[in-house]
Backbone as a ProteinNet text record, in pm:
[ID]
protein_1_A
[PRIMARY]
XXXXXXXXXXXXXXXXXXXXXXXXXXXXXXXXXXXXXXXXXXXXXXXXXXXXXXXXXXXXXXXXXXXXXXXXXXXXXXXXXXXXXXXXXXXXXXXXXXXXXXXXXXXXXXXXXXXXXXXXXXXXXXXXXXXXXXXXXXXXXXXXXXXXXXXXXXXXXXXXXXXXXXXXXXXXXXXXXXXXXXXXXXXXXXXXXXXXXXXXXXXXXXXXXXXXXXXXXXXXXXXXXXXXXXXXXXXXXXXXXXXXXXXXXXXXXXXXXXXXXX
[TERTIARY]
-1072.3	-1016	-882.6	-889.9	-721.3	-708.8	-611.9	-561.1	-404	-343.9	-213.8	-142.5	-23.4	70.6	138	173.8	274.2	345.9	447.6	497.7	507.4	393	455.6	292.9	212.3	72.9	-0.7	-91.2	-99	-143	-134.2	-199.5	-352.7	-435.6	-572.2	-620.9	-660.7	-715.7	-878.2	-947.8	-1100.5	-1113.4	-1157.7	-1179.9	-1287.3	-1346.3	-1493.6	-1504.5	-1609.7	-1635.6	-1802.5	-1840.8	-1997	-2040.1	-2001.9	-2037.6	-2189.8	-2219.8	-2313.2	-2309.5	-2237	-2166.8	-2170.2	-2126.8	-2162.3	-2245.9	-2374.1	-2518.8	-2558	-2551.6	-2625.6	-2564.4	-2444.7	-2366.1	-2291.7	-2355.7	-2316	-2127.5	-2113	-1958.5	-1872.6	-1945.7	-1871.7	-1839.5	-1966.1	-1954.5	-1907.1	-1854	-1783.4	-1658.1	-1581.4	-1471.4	-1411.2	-1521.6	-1506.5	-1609.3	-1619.1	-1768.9	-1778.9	-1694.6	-1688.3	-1718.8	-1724.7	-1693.7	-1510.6	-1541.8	-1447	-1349.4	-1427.1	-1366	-1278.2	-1334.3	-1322.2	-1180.7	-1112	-1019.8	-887.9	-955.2	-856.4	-806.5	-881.2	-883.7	-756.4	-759.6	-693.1	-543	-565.2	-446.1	-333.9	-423.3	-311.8	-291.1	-341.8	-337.2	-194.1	-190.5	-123.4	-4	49.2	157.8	232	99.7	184.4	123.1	64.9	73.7	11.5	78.9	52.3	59	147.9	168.9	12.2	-95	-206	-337.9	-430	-544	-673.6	-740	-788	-966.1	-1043.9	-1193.2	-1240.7	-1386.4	-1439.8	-1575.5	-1603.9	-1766.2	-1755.3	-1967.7	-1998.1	-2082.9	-2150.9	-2230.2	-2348.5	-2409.5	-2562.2	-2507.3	-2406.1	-2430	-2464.9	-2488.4	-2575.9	-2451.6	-2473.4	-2391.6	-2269.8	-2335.9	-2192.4	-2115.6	-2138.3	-2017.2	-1880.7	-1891.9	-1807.4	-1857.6	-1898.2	-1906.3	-1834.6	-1823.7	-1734	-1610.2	-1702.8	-1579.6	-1546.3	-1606.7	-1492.3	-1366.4	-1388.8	-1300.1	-1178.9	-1233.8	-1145.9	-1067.4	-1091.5	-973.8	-925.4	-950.5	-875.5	-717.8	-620.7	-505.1	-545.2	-601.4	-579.2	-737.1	-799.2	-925.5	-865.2	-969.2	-961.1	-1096.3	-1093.4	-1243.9	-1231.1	-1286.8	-1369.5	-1516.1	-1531.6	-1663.6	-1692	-1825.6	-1849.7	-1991.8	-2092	-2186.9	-2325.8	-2277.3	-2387.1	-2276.5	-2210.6	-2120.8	-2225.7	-2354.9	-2478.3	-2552.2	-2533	-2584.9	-2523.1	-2432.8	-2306.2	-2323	-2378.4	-2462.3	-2330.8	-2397	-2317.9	-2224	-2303.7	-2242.3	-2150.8	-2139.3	-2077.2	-1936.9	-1927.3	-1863.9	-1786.5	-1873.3	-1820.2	-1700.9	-1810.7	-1685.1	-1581.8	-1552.6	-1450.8	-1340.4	-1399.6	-1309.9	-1250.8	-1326.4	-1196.8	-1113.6	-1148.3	-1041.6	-938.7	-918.3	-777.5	-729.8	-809.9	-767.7	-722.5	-709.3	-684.6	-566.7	-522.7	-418	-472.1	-575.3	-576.7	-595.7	-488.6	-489.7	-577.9	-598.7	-668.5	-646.3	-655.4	-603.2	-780.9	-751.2	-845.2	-827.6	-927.7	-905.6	-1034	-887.8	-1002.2	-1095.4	-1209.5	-1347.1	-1361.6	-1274.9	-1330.3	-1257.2	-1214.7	-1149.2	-1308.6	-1434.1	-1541.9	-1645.3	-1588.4	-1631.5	-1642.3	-1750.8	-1756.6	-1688.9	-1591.9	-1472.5	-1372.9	-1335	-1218	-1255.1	-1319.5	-1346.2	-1340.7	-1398.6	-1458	-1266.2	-1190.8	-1019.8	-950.8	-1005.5	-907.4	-988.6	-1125.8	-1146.3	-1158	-1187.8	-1169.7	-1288	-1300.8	-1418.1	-1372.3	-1248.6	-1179.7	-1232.7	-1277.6	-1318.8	-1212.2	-1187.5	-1075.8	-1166.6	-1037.2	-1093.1	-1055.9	-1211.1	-1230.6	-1257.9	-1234.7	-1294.2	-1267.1	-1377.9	-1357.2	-1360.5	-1265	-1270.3	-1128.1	-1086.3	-963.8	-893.6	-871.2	-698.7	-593.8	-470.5	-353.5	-304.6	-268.9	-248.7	-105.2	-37.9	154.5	155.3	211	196.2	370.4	386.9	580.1	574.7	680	717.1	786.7	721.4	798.7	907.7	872.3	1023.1	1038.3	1140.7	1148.4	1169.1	1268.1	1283.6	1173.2	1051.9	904.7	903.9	865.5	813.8	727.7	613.6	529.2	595.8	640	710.8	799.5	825.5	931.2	855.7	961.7	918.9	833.1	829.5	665.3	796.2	775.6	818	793.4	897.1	903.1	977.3	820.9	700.3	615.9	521.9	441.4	303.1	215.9	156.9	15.5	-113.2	-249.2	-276	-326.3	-340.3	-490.7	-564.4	-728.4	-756.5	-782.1	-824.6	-905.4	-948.6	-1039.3	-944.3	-921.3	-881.6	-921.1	-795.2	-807.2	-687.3	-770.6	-617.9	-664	-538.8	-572.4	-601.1	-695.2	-688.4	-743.2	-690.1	-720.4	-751.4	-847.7	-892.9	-854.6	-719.1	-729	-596.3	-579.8	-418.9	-370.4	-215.8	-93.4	-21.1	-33.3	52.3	116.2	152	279.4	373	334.2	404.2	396.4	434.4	404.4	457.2	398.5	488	486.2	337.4	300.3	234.3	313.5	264	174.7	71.5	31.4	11.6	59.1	-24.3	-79.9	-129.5	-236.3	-254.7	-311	-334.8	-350.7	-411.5	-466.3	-365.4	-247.6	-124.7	-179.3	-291.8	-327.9	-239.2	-176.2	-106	-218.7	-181.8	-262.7	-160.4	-189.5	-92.9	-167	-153.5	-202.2	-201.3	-71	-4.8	58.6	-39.8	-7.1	-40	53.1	-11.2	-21.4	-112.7	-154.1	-93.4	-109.8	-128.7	-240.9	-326.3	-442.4	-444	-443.6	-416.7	-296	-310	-233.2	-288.4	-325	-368.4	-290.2	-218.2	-183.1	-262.9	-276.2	-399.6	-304.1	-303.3	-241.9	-377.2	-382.4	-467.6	-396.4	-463.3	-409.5	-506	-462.3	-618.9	-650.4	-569	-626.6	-719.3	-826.9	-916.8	-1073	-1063.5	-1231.3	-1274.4	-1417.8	-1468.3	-1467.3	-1493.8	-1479.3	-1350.8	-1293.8	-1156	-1106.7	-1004.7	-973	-817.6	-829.6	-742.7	-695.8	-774	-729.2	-670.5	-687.4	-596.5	-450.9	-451.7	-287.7	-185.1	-73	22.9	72.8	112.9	192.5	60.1	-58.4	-133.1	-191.1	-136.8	-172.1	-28.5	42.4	164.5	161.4	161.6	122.5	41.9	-126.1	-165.5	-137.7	-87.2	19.2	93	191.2	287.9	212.8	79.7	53	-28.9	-37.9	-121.5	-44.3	118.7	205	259.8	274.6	272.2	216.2	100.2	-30.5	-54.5	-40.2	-45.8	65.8	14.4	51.6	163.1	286.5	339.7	338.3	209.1	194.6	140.2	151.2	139.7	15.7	-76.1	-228	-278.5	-413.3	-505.4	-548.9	-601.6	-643.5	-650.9	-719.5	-741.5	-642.8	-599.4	-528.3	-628	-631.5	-658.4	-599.4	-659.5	-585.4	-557.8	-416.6	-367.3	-326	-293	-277.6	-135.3	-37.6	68.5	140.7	163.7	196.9	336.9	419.7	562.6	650.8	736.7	857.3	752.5	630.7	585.1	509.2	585.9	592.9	522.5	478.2	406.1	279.5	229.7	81.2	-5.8	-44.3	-147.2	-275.1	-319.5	-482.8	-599	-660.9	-736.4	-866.6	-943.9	-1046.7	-1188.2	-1291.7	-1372.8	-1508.9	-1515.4	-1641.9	-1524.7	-1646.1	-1499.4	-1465.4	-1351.9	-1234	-1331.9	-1310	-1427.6	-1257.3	-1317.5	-1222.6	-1216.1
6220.1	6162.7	6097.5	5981.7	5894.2	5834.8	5879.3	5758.1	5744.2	5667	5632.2	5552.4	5732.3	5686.1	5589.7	5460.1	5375.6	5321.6	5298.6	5305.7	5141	5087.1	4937.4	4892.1	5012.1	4951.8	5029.3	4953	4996.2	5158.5	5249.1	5341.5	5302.1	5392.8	5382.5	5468.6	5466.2	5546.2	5534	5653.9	5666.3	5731.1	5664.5	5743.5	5786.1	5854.8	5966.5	5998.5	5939.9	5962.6	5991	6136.6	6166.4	6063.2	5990.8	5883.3	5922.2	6050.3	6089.5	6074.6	6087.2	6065.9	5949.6	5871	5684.3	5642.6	5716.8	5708.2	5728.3	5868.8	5906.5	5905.6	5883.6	5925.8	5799.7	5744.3	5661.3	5641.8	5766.2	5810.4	5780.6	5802.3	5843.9	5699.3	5608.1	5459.5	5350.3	5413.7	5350.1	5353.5	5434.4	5461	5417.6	5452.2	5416.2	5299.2	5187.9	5119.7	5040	5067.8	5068.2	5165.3	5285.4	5399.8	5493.7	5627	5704.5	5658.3	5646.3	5611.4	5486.6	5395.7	5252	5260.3	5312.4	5326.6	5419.9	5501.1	5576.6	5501.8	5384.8	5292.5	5219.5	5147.5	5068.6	5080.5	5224.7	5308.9	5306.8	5364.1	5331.4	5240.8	5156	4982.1	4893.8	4979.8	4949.9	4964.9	5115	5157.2	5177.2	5133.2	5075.8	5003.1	4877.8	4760.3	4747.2	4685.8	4615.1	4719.2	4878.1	4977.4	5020.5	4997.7	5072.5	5029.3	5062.7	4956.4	5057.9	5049.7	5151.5	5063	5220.7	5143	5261.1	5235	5374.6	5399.3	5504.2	5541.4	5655.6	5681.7	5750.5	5864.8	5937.5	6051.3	6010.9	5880.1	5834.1	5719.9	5719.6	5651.6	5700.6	5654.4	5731.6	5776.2	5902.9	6001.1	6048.1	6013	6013.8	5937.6	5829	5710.5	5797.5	5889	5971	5950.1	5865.1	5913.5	5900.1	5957.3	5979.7	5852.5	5704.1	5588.7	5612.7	5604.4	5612.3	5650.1	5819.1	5951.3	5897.9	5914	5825.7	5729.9	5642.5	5572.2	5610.8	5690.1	5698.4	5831.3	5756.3	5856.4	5969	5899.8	5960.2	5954.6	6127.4	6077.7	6155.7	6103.7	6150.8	6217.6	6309	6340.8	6384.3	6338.6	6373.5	6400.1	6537.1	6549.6	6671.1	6686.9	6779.7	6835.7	6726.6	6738	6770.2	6757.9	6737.9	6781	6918.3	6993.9	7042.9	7068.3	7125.6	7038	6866.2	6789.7	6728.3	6832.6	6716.7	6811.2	6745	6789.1	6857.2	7011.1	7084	7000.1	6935.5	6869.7	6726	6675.9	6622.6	6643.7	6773.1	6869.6	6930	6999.5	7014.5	6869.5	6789.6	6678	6636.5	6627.1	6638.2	6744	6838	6996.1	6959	6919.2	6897.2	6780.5	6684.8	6539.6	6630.8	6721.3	6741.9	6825.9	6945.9	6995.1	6918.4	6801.3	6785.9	6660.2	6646.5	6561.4	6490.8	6484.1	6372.4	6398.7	6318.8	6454.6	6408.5	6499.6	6572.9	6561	6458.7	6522.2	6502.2	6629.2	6727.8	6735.8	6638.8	6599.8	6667.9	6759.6	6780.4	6870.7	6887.1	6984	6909.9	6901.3	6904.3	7057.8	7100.3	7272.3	7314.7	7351.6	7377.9	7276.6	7224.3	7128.8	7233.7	7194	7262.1	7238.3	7147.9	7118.9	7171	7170.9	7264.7	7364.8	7463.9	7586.2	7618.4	7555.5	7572.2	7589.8	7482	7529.2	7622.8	7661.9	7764.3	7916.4	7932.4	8041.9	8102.4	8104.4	8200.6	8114	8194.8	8127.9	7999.8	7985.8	7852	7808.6	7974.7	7952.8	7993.9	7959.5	7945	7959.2	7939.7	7951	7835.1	7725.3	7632.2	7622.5	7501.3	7484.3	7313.9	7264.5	7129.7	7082.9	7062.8	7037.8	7032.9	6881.5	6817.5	6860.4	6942	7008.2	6911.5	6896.2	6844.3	6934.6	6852.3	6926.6	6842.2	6995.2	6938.7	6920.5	6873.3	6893.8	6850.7	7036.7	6990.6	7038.2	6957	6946.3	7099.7	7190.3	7305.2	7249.4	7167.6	7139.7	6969	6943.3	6819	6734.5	6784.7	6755.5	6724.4	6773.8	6723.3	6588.9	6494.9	6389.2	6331.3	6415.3	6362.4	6380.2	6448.6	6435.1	6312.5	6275	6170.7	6046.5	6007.1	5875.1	5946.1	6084.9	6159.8	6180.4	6148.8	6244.8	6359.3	6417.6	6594	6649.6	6691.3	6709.2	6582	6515.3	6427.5	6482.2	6412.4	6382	6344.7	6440.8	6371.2	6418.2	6316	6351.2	6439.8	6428.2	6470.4	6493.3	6644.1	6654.2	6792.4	6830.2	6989.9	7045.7	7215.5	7331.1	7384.9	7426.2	7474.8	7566.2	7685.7	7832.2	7901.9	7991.1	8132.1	8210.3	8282.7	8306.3	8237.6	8120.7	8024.5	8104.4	8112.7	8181.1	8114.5	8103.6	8038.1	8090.8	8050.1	8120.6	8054.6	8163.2	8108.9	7947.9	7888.7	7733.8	7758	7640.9	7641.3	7539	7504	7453.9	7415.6	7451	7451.3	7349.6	7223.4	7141.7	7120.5	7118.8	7082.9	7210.1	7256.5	7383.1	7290.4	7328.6	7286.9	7377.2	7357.7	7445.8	7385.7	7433.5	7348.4	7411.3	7339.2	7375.4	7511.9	7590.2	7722.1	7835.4	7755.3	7842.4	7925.4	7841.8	7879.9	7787.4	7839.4	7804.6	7774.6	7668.3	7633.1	7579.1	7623.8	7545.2	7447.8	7325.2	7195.4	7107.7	7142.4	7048.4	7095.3	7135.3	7229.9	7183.2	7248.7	7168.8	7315.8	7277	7346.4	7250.2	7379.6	7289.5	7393.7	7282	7327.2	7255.2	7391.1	7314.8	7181	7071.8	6945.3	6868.8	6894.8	6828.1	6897.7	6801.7	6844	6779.3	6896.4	6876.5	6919.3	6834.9	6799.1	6804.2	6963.5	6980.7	6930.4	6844.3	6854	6815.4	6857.5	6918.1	6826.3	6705.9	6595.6	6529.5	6488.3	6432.7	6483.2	6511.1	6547.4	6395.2	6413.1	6262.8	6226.3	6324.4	6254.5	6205.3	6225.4	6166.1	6033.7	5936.6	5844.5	5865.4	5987.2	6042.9	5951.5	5915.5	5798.7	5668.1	5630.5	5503.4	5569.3	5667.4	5715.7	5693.4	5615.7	5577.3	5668.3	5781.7	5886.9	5957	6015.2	6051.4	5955.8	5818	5723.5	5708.9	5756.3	5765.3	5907.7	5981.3	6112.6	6128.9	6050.2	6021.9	5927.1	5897.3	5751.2	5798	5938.7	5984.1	6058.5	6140.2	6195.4	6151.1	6034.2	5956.8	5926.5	5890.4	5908.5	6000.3	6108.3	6234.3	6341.5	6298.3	6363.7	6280.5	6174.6	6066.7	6151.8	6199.6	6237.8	6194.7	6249.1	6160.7	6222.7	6262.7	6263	6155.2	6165.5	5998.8	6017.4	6120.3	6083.3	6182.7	6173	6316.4	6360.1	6513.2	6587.6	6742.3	6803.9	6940.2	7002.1	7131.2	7266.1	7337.6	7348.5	7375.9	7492.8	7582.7	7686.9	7649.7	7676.7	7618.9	7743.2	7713.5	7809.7	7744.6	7807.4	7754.7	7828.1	7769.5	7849.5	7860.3	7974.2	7986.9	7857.3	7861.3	7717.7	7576.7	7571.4	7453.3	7443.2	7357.1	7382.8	7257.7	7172.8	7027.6	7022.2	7100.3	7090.9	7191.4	7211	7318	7318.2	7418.9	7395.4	7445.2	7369.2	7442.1	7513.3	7588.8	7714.3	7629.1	7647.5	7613	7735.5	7822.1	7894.7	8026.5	8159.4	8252.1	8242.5	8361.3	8337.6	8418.8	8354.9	8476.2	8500.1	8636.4	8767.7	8760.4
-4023.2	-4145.1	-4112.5	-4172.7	-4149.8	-4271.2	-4333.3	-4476.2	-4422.1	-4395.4	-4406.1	-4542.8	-4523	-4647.8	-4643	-4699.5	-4697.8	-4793.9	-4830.2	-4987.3	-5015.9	-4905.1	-4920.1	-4974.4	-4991	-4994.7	-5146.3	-5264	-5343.8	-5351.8	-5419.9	-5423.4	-5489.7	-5332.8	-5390.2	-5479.8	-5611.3	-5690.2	-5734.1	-5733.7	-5753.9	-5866.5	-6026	-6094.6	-6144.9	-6108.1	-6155.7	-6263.4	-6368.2	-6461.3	-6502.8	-6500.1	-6582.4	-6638.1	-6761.7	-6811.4	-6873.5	-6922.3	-7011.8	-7152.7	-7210	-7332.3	-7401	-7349.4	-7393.6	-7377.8	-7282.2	-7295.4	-7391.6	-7485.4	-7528.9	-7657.4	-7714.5	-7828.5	-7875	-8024	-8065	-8081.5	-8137.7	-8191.8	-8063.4	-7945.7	-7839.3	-7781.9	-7758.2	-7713.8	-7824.1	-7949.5	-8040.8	-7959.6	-7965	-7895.3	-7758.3	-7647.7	-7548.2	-7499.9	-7533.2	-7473.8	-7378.7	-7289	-7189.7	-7098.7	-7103.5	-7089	-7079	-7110	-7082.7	-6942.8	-6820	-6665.3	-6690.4	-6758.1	-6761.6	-6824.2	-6983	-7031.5	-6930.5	-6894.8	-6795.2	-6690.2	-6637.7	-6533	-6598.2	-6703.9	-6824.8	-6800.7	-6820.6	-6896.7	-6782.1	-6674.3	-6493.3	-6467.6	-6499.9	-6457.9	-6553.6	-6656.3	-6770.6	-6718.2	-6670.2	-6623.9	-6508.7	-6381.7	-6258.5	-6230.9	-6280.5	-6235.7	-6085.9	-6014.7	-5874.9	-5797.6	-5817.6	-5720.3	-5718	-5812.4	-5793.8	-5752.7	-5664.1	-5678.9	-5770.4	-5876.3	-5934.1	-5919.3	-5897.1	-5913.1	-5979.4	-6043.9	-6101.3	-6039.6	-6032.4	-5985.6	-6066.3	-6098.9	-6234.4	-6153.3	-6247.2	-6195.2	-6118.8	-6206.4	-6138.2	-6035.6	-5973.1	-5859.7	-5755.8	-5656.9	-5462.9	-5493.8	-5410.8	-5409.4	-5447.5	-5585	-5712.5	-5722	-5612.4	-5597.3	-5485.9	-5443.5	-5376.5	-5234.7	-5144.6	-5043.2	-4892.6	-4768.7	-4701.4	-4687.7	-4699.2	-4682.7	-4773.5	-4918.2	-5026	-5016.6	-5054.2	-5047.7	-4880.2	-4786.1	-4691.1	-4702.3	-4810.2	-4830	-4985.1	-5014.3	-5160.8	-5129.5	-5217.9	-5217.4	-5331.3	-5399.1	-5562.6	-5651.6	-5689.6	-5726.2	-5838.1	-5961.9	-6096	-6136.1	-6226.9	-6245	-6365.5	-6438	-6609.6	-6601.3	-6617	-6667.9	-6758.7	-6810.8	-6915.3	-6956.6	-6980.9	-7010.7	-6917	-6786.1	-6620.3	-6502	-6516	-6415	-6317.3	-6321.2	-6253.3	-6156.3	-6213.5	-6173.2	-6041.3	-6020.2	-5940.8	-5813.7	-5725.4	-5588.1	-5491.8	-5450.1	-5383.9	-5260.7	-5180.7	-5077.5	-5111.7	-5210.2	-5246.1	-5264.4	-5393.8	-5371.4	-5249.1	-5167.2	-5020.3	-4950.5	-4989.7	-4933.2	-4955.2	-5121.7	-5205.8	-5168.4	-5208.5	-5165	-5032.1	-4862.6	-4759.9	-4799	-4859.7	-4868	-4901.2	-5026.9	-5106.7	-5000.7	-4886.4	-4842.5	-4746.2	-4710	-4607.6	-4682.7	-4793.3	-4802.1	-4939.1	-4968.8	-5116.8	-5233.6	-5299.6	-5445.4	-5539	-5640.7	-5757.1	-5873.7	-5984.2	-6092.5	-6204.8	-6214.9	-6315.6	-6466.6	-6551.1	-6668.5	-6748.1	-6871.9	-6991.8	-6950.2	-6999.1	-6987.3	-6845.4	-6714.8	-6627.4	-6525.5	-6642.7	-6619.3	-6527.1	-6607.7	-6548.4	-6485.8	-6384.1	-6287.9	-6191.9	-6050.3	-5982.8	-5878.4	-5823.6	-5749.1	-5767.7	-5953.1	-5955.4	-5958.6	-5966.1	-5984.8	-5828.9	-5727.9	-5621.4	-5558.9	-5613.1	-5586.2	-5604.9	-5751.4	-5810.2	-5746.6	-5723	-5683.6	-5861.5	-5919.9	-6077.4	-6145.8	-6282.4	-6402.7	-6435.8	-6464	-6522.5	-6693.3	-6743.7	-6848.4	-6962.2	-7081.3	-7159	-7308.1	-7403.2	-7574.9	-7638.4	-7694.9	-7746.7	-7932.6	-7983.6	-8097.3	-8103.3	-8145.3	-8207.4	-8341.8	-8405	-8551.2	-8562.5	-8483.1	-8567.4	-8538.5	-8463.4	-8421.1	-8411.4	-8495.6	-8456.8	-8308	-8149.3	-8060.7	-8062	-8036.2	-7935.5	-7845.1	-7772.7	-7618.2	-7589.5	-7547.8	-7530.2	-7380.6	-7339.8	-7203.1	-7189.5	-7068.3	-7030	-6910.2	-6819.1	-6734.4	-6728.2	-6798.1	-6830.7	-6687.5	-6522.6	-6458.5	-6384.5	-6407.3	-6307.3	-6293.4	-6175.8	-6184.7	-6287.4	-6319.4	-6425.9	-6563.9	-6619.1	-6701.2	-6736.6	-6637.3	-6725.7	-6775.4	-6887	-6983.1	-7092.3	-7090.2	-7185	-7335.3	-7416.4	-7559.1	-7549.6	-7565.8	-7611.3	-7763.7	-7786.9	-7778.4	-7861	-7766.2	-7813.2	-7939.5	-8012.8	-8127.2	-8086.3	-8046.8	-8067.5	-8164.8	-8259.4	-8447.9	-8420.7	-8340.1	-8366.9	-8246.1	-8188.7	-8084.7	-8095.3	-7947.4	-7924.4	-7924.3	-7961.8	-7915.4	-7804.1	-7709.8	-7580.7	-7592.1	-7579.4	-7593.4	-7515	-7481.3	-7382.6	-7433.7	-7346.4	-7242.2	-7123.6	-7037	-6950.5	-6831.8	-6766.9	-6646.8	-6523.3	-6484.6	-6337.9	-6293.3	-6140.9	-6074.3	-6120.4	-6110.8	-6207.9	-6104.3	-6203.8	-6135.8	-6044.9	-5896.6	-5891.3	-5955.1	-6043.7	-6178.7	-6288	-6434.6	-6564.6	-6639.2	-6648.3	-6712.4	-6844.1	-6872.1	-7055.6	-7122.2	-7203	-7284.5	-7463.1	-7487.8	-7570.4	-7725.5	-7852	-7933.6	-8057.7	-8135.3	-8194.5	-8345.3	-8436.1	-8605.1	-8592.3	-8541.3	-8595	-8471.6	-8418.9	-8377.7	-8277.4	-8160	-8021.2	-7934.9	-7782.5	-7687.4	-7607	-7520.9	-7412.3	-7271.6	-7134.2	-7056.9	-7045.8	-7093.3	-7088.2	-6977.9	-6874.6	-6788.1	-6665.1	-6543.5	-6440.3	-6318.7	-6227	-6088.5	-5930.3	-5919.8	-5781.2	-5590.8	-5529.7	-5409.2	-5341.9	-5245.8	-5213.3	-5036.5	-4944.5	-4850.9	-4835.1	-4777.7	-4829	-4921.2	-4997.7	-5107.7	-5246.8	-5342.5	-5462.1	-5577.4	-5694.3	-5778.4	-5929.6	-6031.2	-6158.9	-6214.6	-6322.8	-6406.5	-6538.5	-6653.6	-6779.9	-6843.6	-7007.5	-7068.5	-7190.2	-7229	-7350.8	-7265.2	-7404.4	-7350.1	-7361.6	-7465.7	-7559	-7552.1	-7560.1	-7569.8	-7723.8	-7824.1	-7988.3	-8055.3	-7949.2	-8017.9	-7865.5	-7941.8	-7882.9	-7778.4	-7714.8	-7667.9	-7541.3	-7471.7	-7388.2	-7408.8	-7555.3	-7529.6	-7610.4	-7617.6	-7626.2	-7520.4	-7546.7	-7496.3	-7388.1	-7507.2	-7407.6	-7316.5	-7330.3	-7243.1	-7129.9	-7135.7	-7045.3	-6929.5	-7010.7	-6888.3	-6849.1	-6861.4	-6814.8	-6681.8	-6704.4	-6614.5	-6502	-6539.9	-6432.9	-6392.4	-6444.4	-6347	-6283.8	-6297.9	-6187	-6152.6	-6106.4	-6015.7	-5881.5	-5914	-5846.3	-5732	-5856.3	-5796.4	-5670.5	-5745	-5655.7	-5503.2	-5481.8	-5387.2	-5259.2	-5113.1	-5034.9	-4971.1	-4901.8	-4801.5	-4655.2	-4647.6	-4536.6	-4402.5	-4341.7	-4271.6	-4218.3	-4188.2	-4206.3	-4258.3	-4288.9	-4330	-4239.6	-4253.2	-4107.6	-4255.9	-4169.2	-4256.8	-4195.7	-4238.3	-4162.2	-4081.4	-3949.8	-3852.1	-3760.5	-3742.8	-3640.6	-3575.5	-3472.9	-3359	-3280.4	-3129	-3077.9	-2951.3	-2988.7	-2919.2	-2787.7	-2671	-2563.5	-2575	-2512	-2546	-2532.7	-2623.6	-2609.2	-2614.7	-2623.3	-2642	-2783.8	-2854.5	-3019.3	-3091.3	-2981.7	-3023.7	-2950.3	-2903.7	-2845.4	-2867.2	-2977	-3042.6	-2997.9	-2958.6	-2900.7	-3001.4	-3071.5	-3168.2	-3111.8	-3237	-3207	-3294.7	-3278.6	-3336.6	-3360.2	-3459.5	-3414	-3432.6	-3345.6	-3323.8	-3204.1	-3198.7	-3098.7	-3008.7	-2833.2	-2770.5	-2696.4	-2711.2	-2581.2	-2474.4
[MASK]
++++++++++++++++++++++++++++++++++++++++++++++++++++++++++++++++++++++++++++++++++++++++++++++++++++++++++++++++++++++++++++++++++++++++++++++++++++++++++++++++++++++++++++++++++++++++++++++++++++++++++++++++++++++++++++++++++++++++++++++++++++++++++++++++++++++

């Protein structure tokens, strides 16, 4: 694996979208008819411009639209899904899971809490407490100093969205940025980020398909700052690898493959 970081070259972004929903659901391809991927595409494009180069691939493409050249050149993948988490082929998966480990980030949108990539990260159920019916959701900034955070209103306004409260099943962040609560006075951490191997992964949770949550302003910069964010500076990809170092020589690691023989 080789992606080289360079701050002089757009960030590549891949956004993954199921795209079941606008198949099958009038309400849903009212809203989005383009699809869900397509607006999210929009929305980054909107807010960095020329820094980004954005493409989308869906569930029914060859191999999800994910495959090894892709993911190889992407800094930054996005994933929305909900309705076909079963459908989304183990080894695919597998392949996904080393990119982040090995340097390319993640950001995890909405009911894609129970995706089998993130789950396959977090190690836990990643299962939580839902309701759909109109929830006015808050979404206030817990550390205003985060990168993604800035430019966000605190606390921003989705007039119509799903309920998502705890008890959220996953390890505790290593950072809490958007606390959410909602009409019927449930908390949700909305806005959190992991690191996984070298790969960093920005979970946040607007983004039901019956509501028009994507062409929201503030949830379109949100995702734009962590598109940013998430984007490596490491100067190539490579997984974490056992190494084995001889005394005082601190730059020539000999790796293991298999087990260690005696």
């Amino acid at each position: 694996m080789s992606a080289i970081a360079n701050p002089e070259t757009p960030i590549n972004v891949v956004v993954w979208g199921e795209n079941r929903h606008e198949q099958v659901e009038q309400s849903v391809r009212d809203i989005y008819p383009n699809g869900m991927h397509t607006t999210i595409k929009e929305g980054i494009e909107e807010n960095l411009g020329a820094a980004v180069a954005v493409t989308t691939v869906t569930l029914d493409d060859p191999e999800h639209g994910l495959t090894e050249e892709v993911l190889a050149a992407t800094d930054v993948l996005i994933w929305w899904g909900h309705a076909a988490h079963d459908e989304v082929s183990d080894e695919v998966v597998e392949r996904v899971h080393k990119h982040v480990l090995a340097g390319m980030g993640l950001l995890v949108l909405h009911s894609g809490h129970w995706s089998k990539i993130f789950g396959k990260l977090m190690g836990t159920s990643c299962t939580l407490r839902w309701r759909s019916e109109q929830d006015r959701e808050l979404v206030w900034t817990v550390d205003p100093t985060h990168p993604i955070a800035q430019g966000v209103p605190h606390p921003f306004i989705i007039p119509a969205q799903e309920m998502y409260g705890e008890y959220f099943d996953v390890p505790a962040p290593d950072e809490l940025i958007f606390l959410s609560t909602f009409t019927g006075g449930e908390v949700f951490r909305s806005g959190m980020t992991y690191r996984r191997g070298f790969g960093k992964i920005f979970f946040f949770s607007p983004g039901d398909q019956d509501y028009p949550v994507y062409h929201q302003k503030e949830v379109r910069k949100v995702i734009a700052n962590g598109v940013q964010w998430a984007k490596t500076l490491r100067p190539e990809r490579a997984e974490p690898v056992l190494l084995r170092y001889e005394t005082e020589d601190f730059y020539n690691g000999k790796g293991y493959q298999g087990a260690i023989a005696h």
